[in-house]
PDB file of C-alpha atoms in Angstrom:
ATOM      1  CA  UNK K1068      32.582 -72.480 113.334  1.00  0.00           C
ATOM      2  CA  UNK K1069      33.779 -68.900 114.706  1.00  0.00           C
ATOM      3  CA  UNK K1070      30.509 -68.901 116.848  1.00  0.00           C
ATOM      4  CA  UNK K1071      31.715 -71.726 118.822  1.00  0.00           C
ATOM      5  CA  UNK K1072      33.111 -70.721 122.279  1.00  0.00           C
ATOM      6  CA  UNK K1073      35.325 -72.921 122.003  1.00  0.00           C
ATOM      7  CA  UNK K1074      37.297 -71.993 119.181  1.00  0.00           C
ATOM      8  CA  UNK K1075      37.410 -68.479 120.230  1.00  0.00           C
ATOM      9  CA  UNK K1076      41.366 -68.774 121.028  1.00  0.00           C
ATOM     10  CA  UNK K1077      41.983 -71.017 118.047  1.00  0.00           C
ATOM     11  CA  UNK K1078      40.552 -70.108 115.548  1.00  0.00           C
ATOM     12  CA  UNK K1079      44.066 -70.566 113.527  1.00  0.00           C
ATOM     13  CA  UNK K1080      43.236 -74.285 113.709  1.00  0.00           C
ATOM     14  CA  UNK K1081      39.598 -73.952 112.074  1.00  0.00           C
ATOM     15  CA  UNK K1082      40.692 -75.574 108.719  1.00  0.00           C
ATOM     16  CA  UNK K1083      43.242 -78.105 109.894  1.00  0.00           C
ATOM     17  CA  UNK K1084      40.354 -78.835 112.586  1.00  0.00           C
ATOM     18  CA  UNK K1085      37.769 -79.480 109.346  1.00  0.00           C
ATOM     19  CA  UNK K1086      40.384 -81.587 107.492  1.00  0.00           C
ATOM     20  CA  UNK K1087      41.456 -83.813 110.309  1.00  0.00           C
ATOM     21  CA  UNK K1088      37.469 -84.830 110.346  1.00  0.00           C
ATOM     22  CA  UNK K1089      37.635 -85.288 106.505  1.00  0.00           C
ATOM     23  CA  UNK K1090      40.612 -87.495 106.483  1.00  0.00           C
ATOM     24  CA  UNK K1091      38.061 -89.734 109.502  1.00  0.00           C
ATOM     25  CA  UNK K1092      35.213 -89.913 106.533  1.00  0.00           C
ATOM     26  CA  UNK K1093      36.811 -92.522 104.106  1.00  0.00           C
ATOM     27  CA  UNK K1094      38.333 -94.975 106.612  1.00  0.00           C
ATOM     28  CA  UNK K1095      34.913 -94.863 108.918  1.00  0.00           C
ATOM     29  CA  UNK K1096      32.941 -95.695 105.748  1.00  0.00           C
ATOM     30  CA  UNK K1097      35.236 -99.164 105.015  1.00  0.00           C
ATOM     31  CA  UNK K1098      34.187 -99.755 108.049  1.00  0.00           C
ATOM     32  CA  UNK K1099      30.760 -99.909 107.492  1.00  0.00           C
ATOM     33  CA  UNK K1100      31.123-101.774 103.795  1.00  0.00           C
ATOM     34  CA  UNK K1101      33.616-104.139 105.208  1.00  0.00           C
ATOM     35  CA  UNK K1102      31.024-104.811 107.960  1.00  0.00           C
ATOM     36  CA  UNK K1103      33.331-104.125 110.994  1.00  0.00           C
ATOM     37  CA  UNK K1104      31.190-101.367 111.708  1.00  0.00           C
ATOM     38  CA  UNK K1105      26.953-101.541 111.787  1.00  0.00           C
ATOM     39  CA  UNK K1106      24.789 -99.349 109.160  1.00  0.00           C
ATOM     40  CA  UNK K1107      25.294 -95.971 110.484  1.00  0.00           C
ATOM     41  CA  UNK K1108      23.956 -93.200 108.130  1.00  0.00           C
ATOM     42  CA  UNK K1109      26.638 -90.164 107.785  1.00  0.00           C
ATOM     43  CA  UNK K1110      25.460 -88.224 110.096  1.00  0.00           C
ATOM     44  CA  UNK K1111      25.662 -90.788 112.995  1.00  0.00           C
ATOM     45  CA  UNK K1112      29.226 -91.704 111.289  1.00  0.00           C
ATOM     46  CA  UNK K1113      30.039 -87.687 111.790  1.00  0.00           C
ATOM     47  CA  UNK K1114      28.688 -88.378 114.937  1.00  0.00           C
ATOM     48  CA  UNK K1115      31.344 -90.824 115.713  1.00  0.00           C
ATOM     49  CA  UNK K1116      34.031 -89.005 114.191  1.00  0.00           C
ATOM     50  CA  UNK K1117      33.797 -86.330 115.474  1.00  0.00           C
ATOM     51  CA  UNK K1118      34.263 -87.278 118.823  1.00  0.00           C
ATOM     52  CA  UNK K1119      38.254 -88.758 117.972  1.00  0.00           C
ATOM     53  CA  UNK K1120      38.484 -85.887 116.229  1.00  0.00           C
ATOM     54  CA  UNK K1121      38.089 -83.540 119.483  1.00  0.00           C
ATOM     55  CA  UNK K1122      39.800 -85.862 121.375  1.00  0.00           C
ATOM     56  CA  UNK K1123      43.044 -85.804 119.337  1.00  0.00           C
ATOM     57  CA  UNK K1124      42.697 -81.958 119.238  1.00  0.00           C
ATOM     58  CA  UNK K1125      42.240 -81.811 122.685  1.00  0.00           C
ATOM     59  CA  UNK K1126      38.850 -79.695 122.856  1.00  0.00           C
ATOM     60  CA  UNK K1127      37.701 -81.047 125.858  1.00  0.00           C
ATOM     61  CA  UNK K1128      34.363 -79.960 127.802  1.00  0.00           C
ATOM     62  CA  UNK K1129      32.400 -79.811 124.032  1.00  0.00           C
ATOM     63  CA  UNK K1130      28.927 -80.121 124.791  1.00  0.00           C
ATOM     64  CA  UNK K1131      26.376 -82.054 122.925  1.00  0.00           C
ATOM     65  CA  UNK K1132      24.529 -79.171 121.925  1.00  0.00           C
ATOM     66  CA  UNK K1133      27.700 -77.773 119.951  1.00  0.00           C
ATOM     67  CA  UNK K1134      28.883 -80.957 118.544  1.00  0.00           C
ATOM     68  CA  UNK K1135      24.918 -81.457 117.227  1.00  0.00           C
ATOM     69  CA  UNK K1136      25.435 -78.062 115.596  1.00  0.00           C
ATOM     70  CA  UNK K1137      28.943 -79.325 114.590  1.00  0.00           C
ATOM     71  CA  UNK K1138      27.365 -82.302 112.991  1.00  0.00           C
ATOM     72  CA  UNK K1139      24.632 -80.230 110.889  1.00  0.00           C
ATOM     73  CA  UNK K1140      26.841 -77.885 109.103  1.00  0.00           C
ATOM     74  CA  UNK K1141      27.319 -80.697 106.679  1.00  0.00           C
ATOM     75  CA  UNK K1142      23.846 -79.874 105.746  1.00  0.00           C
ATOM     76  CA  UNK K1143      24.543 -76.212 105.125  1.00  0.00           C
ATOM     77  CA  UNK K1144      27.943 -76.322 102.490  1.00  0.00           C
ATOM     78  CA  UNK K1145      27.643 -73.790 100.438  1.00  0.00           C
ATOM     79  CA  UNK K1146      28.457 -75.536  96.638  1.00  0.00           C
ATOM     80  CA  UNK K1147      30.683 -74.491  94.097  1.00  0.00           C
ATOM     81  CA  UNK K1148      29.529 -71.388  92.394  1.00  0.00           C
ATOM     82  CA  UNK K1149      28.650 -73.181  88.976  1.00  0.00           C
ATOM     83  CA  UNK K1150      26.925 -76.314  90.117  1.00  0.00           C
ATOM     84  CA  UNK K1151      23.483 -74.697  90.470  1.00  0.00           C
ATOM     85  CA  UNK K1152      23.283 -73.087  87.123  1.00  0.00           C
ATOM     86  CA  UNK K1153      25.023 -76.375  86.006  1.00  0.00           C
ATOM     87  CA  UNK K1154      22.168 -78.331  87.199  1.00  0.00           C
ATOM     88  CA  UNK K1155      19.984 -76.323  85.709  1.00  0.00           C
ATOM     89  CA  UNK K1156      20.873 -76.592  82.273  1.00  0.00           C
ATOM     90  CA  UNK K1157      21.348 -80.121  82.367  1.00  0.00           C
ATOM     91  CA  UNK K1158      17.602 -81.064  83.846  1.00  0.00           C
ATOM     92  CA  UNK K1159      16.715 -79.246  80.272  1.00  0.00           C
ATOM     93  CA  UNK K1160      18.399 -82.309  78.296  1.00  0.00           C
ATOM     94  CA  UNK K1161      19.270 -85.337  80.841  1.00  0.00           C
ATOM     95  CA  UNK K1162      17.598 -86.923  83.892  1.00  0.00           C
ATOM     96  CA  UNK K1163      19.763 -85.511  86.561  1.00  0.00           C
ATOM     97  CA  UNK K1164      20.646 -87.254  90.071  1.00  0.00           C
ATOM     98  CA  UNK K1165      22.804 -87.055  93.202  1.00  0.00           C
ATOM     99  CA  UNK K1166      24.886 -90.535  93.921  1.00  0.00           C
ATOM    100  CA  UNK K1167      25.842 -89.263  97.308  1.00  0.00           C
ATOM    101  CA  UNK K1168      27.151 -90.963 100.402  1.00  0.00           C
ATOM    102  CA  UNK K1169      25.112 -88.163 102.541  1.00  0.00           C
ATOM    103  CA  UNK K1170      22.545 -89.528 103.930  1.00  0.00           C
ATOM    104  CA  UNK K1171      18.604 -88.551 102.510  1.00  0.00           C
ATOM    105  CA  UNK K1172      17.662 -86.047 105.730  1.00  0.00           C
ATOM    106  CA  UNK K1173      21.698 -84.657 104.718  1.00  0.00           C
ATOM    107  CA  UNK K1174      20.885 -83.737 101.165  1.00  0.00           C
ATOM    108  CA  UNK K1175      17.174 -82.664 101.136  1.00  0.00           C
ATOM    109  CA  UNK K1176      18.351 -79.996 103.779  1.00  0.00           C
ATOM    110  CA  UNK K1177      21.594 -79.395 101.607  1.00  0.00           C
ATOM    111  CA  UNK K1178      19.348 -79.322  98.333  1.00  0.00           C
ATOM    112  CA  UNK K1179      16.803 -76.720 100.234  1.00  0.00           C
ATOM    113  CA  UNK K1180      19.458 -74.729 101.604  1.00  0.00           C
ATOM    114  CA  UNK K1181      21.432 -74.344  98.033  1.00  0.00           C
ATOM    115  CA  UNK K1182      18.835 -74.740  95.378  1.00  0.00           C
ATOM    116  CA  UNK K1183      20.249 -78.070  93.894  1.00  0.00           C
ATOM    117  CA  UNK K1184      17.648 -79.095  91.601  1.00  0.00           C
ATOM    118  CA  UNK K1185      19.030 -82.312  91.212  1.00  0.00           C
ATOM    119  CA  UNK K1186      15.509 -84.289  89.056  1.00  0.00           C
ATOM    120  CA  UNK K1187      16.610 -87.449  91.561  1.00  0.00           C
ATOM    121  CA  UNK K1188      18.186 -88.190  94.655  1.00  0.00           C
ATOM    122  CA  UNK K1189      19.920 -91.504  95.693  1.00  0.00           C
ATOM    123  CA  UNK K1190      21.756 -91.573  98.761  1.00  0.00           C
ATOM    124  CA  UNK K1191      23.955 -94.575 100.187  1.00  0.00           C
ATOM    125  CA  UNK K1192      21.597 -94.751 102.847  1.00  0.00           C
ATOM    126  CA  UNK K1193      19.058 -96.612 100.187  1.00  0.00           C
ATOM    127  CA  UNK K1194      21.390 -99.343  99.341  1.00  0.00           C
ATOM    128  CA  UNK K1195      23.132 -99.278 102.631  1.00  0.00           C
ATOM    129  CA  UNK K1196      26.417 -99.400 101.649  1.00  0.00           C
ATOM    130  CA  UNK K1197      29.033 -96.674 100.955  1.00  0.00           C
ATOM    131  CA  UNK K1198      30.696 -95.855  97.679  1.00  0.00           C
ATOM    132  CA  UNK K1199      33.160 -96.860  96.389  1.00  0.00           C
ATOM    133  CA  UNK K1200      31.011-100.268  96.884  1.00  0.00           C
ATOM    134  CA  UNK K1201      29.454-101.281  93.285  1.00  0.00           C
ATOM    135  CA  UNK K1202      25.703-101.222  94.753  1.00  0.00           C
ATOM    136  CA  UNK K1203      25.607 -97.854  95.335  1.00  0.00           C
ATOM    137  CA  UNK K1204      26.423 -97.049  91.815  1.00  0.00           C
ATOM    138  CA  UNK K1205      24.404 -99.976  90.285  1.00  0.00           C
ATOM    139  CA  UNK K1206      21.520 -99.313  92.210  1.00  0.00           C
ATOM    140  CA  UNK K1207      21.323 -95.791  91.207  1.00  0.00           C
ATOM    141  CA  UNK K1208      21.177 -97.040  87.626  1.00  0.00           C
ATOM    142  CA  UNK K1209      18.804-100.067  88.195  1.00  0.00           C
ATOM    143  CA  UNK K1210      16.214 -97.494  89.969  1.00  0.00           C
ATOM    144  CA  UNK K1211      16.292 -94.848  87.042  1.00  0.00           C
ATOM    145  CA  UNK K1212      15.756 -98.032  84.620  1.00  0.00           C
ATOM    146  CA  UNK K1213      19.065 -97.579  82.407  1.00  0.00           C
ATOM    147  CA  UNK K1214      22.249 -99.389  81.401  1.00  0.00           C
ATOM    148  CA  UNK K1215      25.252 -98.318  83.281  1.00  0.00           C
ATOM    149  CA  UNK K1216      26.986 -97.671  79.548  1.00  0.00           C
ATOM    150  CA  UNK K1217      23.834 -94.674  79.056  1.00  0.00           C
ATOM    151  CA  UNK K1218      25.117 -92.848  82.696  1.00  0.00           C
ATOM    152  CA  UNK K1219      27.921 -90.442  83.216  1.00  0.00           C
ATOM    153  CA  UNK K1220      29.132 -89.481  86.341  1.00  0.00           C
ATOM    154  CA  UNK K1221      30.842 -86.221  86.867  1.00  0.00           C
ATOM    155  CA  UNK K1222      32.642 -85.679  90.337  1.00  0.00           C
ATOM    156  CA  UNK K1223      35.581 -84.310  91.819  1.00  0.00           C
ATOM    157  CA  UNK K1224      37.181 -87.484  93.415  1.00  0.00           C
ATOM    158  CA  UNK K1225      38.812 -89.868  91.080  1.00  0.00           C
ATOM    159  CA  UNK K1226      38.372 -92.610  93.293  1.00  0.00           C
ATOM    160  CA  UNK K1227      34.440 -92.179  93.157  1.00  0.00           C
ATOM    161  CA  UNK K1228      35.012 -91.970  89.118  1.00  0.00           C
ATOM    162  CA  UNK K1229      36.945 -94.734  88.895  1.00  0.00           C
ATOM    163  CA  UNK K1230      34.973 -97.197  90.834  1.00  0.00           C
ATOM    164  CA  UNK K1231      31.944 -95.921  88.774  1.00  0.00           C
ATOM    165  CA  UNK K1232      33.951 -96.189  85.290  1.00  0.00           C
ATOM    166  CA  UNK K1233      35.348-100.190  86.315  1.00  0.00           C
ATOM    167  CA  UNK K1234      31.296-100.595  86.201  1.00  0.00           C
ATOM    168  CA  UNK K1235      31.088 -99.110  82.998  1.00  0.00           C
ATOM    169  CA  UNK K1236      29.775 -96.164  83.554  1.00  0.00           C
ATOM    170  CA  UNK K1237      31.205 -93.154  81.519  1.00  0.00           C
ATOM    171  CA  UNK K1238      32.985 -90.394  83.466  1.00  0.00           C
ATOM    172  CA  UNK K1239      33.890 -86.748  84.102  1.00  0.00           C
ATOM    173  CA  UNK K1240      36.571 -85.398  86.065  1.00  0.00           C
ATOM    174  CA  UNK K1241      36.200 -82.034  87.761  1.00  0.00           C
ATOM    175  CA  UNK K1242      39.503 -80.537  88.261  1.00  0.00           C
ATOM    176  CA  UNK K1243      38.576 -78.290  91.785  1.00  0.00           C
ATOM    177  CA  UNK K1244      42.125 -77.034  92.322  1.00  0.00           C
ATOM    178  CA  UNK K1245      41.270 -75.573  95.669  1.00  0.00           C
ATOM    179  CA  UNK K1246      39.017 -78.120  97.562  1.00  0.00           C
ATOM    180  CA  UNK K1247      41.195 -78.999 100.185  1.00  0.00           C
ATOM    181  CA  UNK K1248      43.184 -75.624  99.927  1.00  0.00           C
ATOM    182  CA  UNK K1249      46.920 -76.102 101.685  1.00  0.00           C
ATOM    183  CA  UNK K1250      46.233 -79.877 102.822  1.00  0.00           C
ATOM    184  CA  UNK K1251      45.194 -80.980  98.905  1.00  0.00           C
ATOM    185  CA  UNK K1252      48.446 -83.377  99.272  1.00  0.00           C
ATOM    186  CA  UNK K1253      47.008 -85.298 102.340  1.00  0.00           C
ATOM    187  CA  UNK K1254      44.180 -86.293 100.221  1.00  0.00           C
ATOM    188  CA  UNK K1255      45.828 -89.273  97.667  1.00  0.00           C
ATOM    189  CA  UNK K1256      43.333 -90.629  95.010  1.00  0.00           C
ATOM    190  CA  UNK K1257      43.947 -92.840  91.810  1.00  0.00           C
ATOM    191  CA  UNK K1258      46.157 -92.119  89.091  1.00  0.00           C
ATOM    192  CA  UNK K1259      43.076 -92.732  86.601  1.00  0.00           C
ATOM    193  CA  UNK K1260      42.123 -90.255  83.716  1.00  0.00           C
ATOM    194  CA  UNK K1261      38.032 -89.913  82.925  1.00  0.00           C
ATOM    195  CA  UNK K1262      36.466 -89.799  79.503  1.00  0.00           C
ATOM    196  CA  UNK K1263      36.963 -86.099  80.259  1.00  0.00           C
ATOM    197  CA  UNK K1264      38.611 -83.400  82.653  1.00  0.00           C
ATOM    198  CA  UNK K1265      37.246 -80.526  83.160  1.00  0.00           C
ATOM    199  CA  UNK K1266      37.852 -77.333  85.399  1.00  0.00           C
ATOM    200  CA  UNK K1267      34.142 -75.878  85.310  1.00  0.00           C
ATOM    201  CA  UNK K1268      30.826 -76.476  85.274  1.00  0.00           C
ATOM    202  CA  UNK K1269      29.900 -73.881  83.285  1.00  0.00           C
ATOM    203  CA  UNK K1270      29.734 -75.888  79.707  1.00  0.00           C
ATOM    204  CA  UNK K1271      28.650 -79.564  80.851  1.00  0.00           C
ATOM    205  CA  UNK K1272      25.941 -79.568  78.770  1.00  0.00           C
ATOM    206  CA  UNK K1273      28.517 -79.268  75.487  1.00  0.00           C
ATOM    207  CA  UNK K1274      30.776 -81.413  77.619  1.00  0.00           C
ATOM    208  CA  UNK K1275      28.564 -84.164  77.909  1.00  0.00           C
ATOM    209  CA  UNK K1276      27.724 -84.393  73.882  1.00  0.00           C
ATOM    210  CA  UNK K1277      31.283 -85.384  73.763  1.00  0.00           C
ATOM    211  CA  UNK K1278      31.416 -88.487  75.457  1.00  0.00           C
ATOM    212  CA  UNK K1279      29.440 -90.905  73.329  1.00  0.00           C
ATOM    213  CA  UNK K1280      26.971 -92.830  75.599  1.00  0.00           C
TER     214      UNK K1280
END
């Protein structure tokens, strides 16, 4: 974001500038599920985002070039230090998957860029519909031809867990203290508790033996 020209004399506001988008991505996917909105995939809902975001701000004169390069850094996050490894050890036991609300162009370019060897990929853009909405999770689980009761999900977001766990699917809760670093309390999810908690990756595979499937 420091490249940008036009964050040159703010760059004090780069993170509140990120979160304000963030806090646009649940309330623009509702949209969608709710049908208000059209199918849009994520990128064209950044897309559309993006530009109240700016507004409210009060960058003005953004060309389209930037906010296109705006709009791809999504595909170039840099994951949490264990997730690869993670991953890894888990394709060695389990079919492995991403239930993501990125769409499929989003994650093969974050997957490339990151080396998340994820054995499937499932993206809301094949169901199209967003999660929380049951036929992202159920469709995931119809396509890898299992029960919902033989999947666990393990996220970050209780509100993803919890819509997952009303299906029946078991869950695990990554506790990632700093995700949202000073703004954490703007973010408000369910009070629900998973089949597990967890603060790391690094021993899913013994994490996962717990939770009877």
């Amino acid at each position: 974001l420091k490249k940008l020209e036009f964050f040159n004399q703010r760059a004090s506001e780069l993170e509140e500038f990120v979160i304000n988008w963030r806090k646009e991505y649940q309330p623009i996917l509702n949209k969608v599920n709710d049908n208000i909105l059209p199918w849009r995939t994520l990128d064209e809902l950044h897309e559309y985002t993006l530009e109240k975001v700016l507004k409210k701000m009060g960058y003005h004169k953004v060309g389209e070039k930037n906010k296109k390069y705006l709009v791809m850094l999504w595909h170039k996050i840099k994951p949490w230090d264990d997730s690869c490894l993670a991953i890894n050890q888990l394709n060695k036991c389990y079919i492995t998957a991403s239930l993501s609300n990125g769409n499929i162009l989003l994650q093969k370019n974050l997957f490339n860029y990151t080396s998340l060897n994820f054995d499937f990929m499932f993206s809301a853009e094949h169901f199209k519909k967003y999660k929380p909405n049951k036929l992202v999770y159920l469709g995931a689980v119809s396509m890898l031809n299992l029960n919902v009761g033989e999947c666990v999900l393990v996220a970050s977001h209780k509100n993803d867990l919890y819509a997952a766990h009303r299906l029946g699917m078991k869950t695990i809760y990554i506790n990632r203290k700093d995700e949202y670093g000073s703004f954490k309390n703007d973010f408000k999810e369910k009070k629900f508790s998973a089949d597990l908690e967890i603060s790391s990756l690094k021993n899913i595979t013994n994490c996962i033996k717990e939770i009877k499937c």
